[in-house]
CSV table of C-alpha atoms (C1' of nucleotides) in Angstrom, one decimal:
chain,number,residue,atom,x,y,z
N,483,UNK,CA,-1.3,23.4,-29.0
N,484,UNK,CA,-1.4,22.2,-32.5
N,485,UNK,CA,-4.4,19.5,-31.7
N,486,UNK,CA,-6.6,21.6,-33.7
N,487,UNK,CA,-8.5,22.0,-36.5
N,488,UNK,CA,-8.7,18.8,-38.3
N,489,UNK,CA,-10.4,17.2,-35.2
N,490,UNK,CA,-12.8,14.7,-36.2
N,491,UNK,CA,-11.7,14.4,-40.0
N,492,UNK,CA,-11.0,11.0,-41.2
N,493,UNK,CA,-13.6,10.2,-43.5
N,494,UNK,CA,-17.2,11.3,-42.9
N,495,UNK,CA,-16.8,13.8,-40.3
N,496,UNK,CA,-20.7,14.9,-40.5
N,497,UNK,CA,-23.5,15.2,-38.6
N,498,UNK,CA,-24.1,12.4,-35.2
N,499,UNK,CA,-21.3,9.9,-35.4
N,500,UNK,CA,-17.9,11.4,-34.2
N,501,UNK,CA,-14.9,8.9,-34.5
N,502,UNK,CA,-11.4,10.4,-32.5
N,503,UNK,CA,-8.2,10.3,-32.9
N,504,UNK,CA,-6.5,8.5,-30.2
N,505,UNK,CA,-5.0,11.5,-28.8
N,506,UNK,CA,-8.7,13.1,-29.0
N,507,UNK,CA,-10.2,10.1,-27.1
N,508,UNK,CA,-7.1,9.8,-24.6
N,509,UNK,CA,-8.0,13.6,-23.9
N,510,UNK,CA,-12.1,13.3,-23.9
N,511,UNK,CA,-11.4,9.8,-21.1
N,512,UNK,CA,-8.7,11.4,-19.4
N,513,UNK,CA,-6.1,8.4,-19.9
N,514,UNK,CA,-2.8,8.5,-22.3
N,515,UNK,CA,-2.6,7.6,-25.3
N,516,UNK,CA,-0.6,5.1,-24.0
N,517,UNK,CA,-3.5,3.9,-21.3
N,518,UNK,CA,-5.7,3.2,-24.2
N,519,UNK,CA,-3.4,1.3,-26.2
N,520,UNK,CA,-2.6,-0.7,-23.3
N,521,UNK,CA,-5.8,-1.6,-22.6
N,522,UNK,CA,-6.8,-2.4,-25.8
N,523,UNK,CA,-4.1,-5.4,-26.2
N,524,UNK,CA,-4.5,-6.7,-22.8
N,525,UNK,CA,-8.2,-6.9,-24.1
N,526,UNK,CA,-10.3,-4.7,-22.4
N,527,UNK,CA,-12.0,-3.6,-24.8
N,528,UNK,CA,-15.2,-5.2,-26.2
N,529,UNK,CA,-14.3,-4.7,-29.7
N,530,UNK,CA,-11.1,-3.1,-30.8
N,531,UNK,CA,-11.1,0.3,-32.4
N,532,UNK,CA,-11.8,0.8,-36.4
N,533,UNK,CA,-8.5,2.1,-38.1
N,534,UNK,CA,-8.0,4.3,-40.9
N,535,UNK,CA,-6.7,2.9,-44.3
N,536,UNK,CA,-3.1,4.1,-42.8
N,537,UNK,CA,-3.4,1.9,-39.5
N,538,UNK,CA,-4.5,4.4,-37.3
N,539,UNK,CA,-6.9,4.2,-34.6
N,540,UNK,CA,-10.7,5.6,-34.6
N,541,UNK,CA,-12.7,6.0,-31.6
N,542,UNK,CA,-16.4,6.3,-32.5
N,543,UNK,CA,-19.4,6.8,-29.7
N,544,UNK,CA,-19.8,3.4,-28.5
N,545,UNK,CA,-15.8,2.5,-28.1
N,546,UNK,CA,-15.9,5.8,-25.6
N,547,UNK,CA,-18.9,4.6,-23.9
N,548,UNK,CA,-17.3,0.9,-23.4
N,549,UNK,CA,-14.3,2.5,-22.1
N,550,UNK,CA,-16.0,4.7,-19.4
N,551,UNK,CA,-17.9,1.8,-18.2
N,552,UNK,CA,-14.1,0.0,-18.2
N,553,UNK,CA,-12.8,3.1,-16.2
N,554,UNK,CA,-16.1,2.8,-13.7
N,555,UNK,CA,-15.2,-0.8,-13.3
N,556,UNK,CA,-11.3,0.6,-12.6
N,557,UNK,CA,-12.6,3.3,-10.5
N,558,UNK,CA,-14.1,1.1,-8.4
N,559,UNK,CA,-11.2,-1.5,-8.0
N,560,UNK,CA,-12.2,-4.0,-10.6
N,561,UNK,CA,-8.9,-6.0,-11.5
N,562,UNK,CA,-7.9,-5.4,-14.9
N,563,UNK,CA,-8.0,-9.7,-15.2
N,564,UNK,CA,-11.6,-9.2,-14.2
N,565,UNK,CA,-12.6,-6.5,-16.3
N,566,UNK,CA,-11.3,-8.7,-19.7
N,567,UNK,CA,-13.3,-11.6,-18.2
N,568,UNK,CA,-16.1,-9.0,-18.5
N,569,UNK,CA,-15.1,-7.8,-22.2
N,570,UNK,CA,-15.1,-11.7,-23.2
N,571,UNK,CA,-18.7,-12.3,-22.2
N,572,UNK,CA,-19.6,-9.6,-24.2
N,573,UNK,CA,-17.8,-10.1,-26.8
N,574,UNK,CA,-19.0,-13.7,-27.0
N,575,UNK,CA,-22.1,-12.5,-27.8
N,576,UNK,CA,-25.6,-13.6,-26.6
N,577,UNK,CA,-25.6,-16.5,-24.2
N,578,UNK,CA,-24.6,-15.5,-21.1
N,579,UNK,CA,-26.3,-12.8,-19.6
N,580,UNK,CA,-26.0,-14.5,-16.6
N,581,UNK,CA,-22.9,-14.6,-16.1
N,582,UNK,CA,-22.4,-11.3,-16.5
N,583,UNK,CA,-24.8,-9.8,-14.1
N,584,UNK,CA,-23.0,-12.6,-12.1
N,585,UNK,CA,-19.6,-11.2,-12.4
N,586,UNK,CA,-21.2,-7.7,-11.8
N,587,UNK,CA,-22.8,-8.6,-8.6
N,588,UNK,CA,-20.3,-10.4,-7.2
N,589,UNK,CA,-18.4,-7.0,-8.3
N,590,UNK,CA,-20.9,-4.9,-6.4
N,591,UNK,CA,-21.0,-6.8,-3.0
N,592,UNK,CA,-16.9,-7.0,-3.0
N,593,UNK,CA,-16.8,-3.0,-3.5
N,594,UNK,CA,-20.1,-2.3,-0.9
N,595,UNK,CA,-18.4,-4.4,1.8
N,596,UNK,CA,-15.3,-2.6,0.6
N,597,UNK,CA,-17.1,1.2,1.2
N,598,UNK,CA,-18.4,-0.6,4.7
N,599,UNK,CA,-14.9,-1.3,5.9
N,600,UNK,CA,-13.2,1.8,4.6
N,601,UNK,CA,-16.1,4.3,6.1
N,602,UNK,CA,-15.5,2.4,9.6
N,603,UNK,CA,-11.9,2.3,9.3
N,604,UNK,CA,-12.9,6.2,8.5
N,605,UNK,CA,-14.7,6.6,11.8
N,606,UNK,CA,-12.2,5.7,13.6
N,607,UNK,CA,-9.6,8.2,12.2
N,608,UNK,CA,-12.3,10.7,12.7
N,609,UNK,CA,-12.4,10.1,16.2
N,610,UNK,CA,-8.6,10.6,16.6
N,611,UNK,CA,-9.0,13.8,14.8
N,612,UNK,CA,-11.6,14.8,17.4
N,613,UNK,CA,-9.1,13.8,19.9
N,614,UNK,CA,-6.5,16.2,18.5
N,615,UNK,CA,-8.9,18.9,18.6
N,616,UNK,CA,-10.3,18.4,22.0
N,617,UNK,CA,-6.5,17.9,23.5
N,618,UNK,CA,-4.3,20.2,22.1
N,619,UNK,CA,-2.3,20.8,24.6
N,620,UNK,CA,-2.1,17.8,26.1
N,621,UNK,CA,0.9,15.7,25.2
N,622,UNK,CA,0.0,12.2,26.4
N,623,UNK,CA,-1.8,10.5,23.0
N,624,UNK,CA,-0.1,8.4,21.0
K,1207,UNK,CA,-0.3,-26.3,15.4
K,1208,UNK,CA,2.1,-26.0,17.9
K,1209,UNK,CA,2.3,-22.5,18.7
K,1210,UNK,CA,0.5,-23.0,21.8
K,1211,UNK,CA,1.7,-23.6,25.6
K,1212,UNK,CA,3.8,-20.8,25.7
K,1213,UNK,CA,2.0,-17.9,24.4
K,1214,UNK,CA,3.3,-15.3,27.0
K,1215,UNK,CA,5.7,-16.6,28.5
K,1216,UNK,CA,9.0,-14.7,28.1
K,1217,UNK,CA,9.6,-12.4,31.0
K,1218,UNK,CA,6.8,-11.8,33.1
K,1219,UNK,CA,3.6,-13.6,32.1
K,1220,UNK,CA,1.1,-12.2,34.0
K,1221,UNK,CA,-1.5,-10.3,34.5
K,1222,UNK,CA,-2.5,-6.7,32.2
K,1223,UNK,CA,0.5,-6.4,30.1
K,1224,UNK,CA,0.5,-9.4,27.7
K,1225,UNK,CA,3.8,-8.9,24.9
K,1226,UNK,CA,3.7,-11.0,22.7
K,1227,UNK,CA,5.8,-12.5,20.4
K,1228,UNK,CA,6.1,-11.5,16.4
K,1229,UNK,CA,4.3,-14.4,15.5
K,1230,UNK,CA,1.7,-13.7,18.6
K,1231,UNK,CA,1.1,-10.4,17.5
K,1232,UNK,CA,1.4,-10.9,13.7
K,1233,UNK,CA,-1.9,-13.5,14.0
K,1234,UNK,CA,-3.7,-11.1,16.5
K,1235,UNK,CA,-3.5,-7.9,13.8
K,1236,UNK,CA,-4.4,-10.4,10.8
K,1237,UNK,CA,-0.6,-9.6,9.3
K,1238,UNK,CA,2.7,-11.8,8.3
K,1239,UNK,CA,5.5,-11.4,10.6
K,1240,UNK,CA,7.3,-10.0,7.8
K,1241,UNK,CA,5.1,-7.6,7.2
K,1242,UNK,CA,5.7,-6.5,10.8
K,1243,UNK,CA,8.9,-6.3,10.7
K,1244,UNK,CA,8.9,-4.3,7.1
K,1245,UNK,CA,6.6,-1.7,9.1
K,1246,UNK,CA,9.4,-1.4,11.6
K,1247,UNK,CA,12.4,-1.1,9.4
K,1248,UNK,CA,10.2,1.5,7.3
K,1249,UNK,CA,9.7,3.9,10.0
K,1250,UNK,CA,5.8,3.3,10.7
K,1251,UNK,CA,5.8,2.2,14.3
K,1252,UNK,CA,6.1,5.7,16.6
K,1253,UNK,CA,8.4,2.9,18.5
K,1254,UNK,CA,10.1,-0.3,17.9
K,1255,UNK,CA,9.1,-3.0,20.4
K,1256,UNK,CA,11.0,-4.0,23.1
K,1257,UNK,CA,13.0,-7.1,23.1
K,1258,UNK,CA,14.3,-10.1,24.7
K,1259,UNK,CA,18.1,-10.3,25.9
K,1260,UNK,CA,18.4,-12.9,23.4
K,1261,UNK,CA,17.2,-10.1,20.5
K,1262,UNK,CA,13.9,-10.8,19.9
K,1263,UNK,CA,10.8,-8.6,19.7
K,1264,UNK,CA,8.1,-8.5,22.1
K,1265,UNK,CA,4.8,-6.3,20.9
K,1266,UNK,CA,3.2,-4.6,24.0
K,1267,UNK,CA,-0.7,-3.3,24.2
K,1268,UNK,CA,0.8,0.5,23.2
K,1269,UNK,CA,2.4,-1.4,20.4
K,1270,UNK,CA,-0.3,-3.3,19.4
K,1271,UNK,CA,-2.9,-0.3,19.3
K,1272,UNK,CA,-0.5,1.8,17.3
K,1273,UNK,CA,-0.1,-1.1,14.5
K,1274,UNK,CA,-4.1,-0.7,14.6
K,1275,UNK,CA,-3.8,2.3,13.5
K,1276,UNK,CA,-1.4,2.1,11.1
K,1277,UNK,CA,-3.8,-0.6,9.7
K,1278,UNK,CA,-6.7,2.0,9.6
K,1279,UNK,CA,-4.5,4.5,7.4
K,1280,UNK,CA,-3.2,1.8,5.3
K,1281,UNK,CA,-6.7,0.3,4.6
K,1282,UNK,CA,-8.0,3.6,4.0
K,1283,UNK,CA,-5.7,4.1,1.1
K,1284,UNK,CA,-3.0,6.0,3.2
K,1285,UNK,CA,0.5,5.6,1.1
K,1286,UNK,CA,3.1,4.1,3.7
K,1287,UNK,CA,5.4,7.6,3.2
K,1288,UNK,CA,2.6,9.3,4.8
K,1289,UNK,CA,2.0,6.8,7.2
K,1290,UNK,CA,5.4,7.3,8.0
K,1291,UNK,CA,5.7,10.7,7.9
K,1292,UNK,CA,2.6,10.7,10.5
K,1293,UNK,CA,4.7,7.9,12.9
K,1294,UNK,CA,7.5,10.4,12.9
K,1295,UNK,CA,5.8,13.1,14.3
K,1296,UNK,CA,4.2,11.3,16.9
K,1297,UNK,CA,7.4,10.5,17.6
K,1298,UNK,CA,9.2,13.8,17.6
K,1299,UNK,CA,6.8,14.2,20.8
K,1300,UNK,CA,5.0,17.6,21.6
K,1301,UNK,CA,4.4,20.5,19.4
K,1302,UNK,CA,3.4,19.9,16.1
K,1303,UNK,CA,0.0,18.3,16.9
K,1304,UNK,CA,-1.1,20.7,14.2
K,1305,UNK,CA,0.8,19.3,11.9
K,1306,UNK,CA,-0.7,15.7,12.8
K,1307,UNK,CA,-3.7,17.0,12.9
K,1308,UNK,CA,-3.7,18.4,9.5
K,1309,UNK,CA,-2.0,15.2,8.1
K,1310,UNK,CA,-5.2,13.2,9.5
K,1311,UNK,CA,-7.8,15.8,8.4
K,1312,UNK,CA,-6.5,16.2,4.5
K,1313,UNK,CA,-6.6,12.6,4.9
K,1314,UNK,CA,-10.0,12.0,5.7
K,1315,UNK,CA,-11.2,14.5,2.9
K,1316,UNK,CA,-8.9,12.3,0.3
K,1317,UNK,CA,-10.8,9.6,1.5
K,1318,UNK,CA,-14.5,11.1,1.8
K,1319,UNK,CA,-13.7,12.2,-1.9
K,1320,UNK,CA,-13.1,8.8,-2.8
K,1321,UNK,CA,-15.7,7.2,-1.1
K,1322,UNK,CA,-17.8,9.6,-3.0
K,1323,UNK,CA,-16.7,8.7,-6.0
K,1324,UNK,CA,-16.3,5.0,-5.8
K,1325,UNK,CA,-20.4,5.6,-5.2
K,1326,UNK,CA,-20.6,7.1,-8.2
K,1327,UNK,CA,-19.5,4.7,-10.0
K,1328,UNK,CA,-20.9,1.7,-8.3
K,1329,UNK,CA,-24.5,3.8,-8.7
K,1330,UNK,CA,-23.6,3.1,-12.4
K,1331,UNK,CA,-22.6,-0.4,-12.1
K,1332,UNK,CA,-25.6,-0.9,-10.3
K,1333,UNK,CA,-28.1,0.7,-13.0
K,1334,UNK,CA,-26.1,-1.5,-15.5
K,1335,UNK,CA,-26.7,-4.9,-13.5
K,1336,UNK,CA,-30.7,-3.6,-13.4
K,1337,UNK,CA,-30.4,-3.4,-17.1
K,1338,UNK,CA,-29.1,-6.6,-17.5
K,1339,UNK,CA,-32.0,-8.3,-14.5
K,1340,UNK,CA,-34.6,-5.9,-16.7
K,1341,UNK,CA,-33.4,-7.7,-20.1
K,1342,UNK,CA,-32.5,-10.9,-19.1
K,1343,UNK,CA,-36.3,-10.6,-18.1
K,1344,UNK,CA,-37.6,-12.6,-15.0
K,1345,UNK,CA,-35.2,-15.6,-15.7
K,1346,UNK,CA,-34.1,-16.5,-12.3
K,1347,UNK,CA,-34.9,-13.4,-10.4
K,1348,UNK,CA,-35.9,-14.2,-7.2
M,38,DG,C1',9.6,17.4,-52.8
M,39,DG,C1',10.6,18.2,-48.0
M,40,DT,C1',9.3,19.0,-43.4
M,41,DT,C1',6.5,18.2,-39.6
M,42,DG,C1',4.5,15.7,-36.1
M,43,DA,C1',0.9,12.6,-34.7
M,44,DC,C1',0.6,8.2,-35.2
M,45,DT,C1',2.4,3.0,-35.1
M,46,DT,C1',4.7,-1.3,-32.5
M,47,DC,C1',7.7,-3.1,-29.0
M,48,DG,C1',9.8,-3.9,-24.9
M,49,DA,C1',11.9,-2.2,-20.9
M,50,DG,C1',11.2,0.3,-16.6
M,51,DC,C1',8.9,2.0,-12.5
M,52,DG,C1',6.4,2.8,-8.0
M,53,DC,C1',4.1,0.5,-4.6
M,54,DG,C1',3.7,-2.7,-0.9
M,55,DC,C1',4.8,-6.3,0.5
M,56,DT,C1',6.5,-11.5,0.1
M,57,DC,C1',9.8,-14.9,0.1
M,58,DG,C1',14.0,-17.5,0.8
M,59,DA,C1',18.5,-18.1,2.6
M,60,DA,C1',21.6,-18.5,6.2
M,61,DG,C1',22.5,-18.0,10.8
M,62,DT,C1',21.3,-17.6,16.1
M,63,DC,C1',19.3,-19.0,20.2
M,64,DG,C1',16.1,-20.7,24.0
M,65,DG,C1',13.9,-24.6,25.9
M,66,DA,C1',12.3,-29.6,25.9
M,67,DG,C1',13.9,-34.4,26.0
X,1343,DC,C1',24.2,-32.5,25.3
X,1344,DT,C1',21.4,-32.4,21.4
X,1345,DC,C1',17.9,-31.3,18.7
X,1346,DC,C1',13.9,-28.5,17.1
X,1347,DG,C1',11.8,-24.7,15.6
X,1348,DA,C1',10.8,-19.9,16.0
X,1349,DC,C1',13.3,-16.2,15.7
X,1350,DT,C1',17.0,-12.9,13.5
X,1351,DT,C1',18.8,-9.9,9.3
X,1352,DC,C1',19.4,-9.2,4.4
X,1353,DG,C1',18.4,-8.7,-0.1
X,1354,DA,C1',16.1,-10.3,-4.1
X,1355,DG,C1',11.6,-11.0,-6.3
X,1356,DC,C1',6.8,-10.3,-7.5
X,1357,DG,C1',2.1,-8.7,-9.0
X,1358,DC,C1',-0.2,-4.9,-10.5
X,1359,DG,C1',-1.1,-1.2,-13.7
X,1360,DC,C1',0.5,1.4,-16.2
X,1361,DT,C1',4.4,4.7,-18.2
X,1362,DC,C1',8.1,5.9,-21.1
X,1363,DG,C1',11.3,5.9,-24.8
X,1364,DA,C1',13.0,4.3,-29.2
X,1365,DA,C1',12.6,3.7,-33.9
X,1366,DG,C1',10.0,3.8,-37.8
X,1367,DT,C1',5.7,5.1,-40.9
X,1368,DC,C1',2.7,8.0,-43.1
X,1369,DA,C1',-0.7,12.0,-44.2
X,1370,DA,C1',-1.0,16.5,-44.9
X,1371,DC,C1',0.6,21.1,-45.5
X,1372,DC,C1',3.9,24.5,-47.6
DNA sequence: GGTTGACTTCGAGCGCGCTCGAAGTCGGAG
DNA sequence: CTCCGACTTCGAGCGCGCTCGAAGTCAACC
């Protein structure tokens, strides 16, 4: 209530380019307000946000499209050490491509083998569920 | 080096039923003895181990395969109050294999969820690393 | 001009799952 | 008998990733 009207005011507030309000953002992502602070000064972000004359945050298009590749990265158990690591290299600029895709690989492999162990691990469970199913009535499991 | 000779000594020593020692049976599931012992005093083994007149733990087969377990839930992203709360009704014997059985089944669709989406992501890491091997153009490639 | 309330920074606190260290006990080898 | 080292209990500490609250500022609306 009361996150109305005035949505995407700030200065232009036109046609193609949006640019939130914090709140807004926090609400389009699905994080806090506080979240997206947070991430911002442990430097997760490739570039920090613009700000309004009066200090305050503006998210535009491409600082929400950073930010969900951050939370895929998350998602998928990247540590948030690692994910600045991968805001440096792109902040840095041109150069080092490779060690990007390096650091994204790497990224990959750890969460496939990751998806391997957790599906057998899975399996397994499954089976004991099975068990359940085909024996009860029979006490002796455990 | 030097925890060798030994091994199963203790009581018996001989044939089928090993028990082993914390440290024995901490190296054989790939934990610390401390965390063994924190799985105890938490409430996740269905039983505690026997022990030695003098006090001191001895982990049987049964034991062993239950810790297995355990690991299974715990590396599939089981919280340890759950794991708990499973270990106690396996404990509480008879009559509520529903209730286990439940526990284990909204369990394994937690986790298929997950895996799903930890796929969804990684499909987007993925395409990103592709634009990176497409841009960085043929460099090392292989 | 006053009120409102979303914003700002800062630092403390929390939930989880162990991990670690201290201090003491005890069984078996020499 | 003595020593060694693996065991015991206990409680504190830690790494991670936020979360929360306090205190203050400032833009906009009435």
């Amino acid at each position: 209530m009361s996150t109305d009207t005035r949505t995407s005011a700030g200065s232009g507030a036109d046609a193609g380019t949006a640019s939130l309000s914090i709140a807004e953002a926090a609400d389009r992502l699905g994080l806090s307000t506080h979240a997206l602070r947070y991430y911002e000064t442990e430097g997760l972000l490739v570039g920090a946000p613009a700000r309004t004359p009066a200090g305050r945050r503006r998210y535009d298009e491409q600082d929400l499209r950073w930010i969900v590749l951050v939370q895929r990265l998350r998602a998928t158990g990247m540590p948030v050490r690692e994910v600045r690591e991968y805001a440096r290299l792109c902040r840095e600029g041109a150069g080092n491509e490779q060690q990007r895709l390096a650091l994204l690989r790497a990224h990959r492999e750890r969460v496939l083998a990751q998806l391997a162990e957790v599906s057998g691990h899975l399996g397994a469970v499954t089976a004991k569920i099975e068990l359940y199913e085909g024996t009860v009535g029979t006490v002796g499991d455990r």
